[in-house]
Short mmCIF file of N, CA and C in Angstrom, two decimals:
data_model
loop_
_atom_site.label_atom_id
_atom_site.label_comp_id
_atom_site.label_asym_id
_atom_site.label_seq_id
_atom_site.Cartn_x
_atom_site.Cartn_y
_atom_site.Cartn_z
N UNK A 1 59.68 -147.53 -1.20
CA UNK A 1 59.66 -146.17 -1.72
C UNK A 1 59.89 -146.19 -3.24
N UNK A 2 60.83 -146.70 -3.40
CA UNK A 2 61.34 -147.50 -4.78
C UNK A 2 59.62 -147.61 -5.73
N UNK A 3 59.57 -148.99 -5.18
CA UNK A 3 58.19 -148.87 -6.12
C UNK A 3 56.94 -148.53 -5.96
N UNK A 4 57.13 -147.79 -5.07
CA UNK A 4 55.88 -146.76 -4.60
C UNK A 4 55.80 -145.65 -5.93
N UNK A 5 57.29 -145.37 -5.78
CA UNK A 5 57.41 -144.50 -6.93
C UNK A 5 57.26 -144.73 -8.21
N UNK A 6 57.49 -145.65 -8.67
CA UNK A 6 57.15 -146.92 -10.06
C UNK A 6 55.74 -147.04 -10.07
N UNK A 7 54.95 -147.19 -9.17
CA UNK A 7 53.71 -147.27 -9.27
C UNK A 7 52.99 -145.94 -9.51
N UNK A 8 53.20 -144.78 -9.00
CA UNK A 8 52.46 -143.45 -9.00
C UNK A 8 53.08 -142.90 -10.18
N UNK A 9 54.23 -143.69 -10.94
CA UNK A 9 54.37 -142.87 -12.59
C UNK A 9 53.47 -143.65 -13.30
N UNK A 10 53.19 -145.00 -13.14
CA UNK A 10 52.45 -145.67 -14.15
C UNK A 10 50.94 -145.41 -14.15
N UNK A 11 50.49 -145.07 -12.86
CA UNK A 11 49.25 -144.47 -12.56
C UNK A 11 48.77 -143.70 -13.67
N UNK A 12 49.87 -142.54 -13.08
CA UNK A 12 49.74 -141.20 -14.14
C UNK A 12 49.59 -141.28 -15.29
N UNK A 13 50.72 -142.29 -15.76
CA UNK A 13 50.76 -142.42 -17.27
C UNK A 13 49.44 -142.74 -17.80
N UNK A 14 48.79 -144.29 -16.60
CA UNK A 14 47.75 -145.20 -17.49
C UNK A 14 46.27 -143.68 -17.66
N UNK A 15 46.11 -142.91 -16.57
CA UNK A 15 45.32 -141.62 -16.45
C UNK A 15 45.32 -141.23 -17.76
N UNK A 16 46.75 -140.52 -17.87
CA UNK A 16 46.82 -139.79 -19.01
C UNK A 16 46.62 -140.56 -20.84
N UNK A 17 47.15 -141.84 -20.78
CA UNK A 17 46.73 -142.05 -21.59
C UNK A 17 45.17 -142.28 -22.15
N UNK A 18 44.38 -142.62 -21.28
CA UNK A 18 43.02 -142.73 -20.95
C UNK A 18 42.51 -141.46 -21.63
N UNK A 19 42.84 -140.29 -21.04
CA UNK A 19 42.19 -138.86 -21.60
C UNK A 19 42.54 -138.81 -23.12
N UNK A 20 43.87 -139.61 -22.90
CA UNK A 20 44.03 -139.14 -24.39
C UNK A 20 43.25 -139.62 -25.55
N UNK A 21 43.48 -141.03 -25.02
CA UNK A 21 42.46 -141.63 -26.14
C UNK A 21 40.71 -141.67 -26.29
N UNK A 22 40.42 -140.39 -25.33
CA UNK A 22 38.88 -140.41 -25.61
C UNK A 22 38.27 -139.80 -26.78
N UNK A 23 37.62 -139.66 -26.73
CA UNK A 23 37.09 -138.97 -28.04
C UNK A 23 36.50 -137.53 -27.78
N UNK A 24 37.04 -136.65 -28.96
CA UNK A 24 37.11 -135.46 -28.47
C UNK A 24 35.60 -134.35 -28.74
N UNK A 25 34.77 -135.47 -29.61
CA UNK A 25 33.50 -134.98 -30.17
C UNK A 25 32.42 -135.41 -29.25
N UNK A 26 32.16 -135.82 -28.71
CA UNK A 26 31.06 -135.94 -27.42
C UNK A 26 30.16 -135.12 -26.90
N UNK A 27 29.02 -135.65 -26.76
CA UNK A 27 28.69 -134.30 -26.02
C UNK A 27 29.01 -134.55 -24.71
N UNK A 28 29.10 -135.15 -24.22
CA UNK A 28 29.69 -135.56 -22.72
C UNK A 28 30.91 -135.15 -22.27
N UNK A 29 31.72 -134.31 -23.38
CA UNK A 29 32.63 -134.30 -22.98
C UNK A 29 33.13 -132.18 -22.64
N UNK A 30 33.61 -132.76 -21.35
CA UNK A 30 33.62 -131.67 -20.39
C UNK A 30 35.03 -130.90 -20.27
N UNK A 31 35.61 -129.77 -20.56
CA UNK A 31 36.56 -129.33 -20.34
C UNK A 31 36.82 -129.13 -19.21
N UNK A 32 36.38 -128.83 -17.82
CA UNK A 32 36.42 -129.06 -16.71
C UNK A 32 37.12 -130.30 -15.93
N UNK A 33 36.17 -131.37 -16.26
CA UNK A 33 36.53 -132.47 -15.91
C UNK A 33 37.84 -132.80 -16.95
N UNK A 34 38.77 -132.44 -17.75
CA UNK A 34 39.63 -132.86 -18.42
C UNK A 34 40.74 -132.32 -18.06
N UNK A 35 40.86 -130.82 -17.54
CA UNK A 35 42.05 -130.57 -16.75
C UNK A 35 42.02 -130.93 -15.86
N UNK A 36 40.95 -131.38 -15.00
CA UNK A 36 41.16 -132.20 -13.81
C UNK A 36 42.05 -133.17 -13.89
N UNK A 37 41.70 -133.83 -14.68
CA UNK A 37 42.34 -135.20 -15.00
C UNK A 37 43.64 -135.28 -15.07
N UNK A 38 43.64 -134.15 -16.30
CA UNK A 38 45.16 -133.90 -16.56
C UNK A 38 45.99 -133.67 -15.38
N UNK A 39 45.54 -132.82 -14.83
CA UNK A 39 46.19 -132.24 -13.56
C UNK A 39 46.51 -133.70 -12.57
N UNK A 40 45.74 -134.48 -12.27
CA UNK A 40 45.69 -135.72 -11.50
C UNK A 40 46.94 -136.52 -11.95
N UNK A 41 46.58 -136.94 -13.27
CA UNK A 41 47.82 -137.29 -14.12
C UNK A 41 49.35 -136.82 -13.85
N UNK A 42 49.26 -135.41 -13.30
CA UNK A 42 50.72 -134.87 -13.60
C UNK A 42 51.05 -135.07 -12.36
N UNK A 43 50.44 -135.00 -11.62
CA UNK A 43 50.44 -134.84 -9.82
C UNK A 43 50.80 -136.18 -9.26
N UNK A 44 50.07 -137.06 -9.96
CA UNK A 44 50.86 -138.80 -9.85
C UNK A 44 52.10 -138.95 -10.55
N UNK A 45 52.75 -138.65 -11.45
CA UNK A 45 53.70 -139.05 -12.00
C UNK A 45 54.89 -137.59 -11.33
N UNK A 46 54.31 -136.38 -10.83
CA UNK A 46 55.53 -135.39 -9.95
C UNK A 46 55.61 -136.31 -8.65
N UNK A 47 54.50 -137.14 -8.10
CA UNK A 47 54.67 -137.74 -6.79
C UNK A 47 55.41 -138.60 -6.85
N UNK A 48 55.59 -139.36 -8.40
CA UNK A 48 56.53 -140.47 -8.37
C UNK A 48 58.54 -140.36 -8.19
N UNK A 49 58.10 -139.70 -9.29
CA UNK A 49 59.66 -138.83 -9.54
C UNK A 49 60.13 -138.18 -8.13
N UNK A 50 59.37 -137.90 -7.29
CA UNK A 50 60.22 -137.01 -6.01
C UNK A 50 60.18 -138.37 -4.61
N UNK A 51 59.11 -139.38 -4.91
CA UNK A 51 59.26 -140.59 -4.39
C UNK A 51 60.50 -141.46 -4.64
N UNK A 52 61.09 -141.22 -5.88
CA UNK A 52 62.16 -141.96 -6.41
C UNK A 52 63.75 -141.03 -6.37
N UNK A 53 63.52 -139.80 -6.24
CA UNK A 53 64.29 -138.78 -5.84
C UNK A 53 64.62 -139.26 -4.28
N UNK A 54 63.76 -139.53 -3.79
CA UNK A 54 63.79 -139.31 -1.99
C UNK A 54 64.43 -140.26 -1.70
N UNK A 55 64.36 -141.88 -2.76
CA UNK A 55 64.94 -142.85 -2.48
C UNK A 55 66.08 -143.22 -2.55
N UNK A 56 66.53 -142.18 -3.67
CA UNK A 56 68.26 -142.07 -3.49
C UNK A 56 68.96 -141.08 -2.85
N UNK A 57 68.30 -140.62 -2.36
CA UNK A 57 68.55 -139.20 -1.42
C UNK A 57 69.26 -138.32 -2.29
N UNK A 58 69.03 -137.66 -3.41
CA UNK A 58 69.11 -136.49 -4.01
C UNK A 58 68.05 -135.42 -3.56
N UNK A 59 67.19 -135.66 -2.59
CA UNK A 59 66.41 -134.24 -2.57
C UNK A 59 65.90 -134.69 -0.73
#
């Protein structure tokens, strides 16, 4: 559970850093598909934190 949870923050993180560093002039580039992402991003790293919550039994 431990590093289940370690793994689904780094996920998120490696996601988010990814969006970040794209380039923001594109034409390819889709605001749609970018809160997706984002959203994906946040949703892996809330899954981690309540994975790592659960493991010490605070929640």
């Amino acid at each position: 559970m431990m590093i289940g949870g370690l793994a689904s923050i780094c996920v998120g993180s490696i996601i988010f850093i990814i969006l970040m560093k794209r380039p923001k002039n594109s034409h390819e580039y889709k605001d749609v598909i970018d809160l997706k992402g984002y959203g994906a991003a946040f949703a892996f790293i809330v899954l981690g934190v309540v994975m790592i919550l659960d493991y010490y039994g605070l929640i």
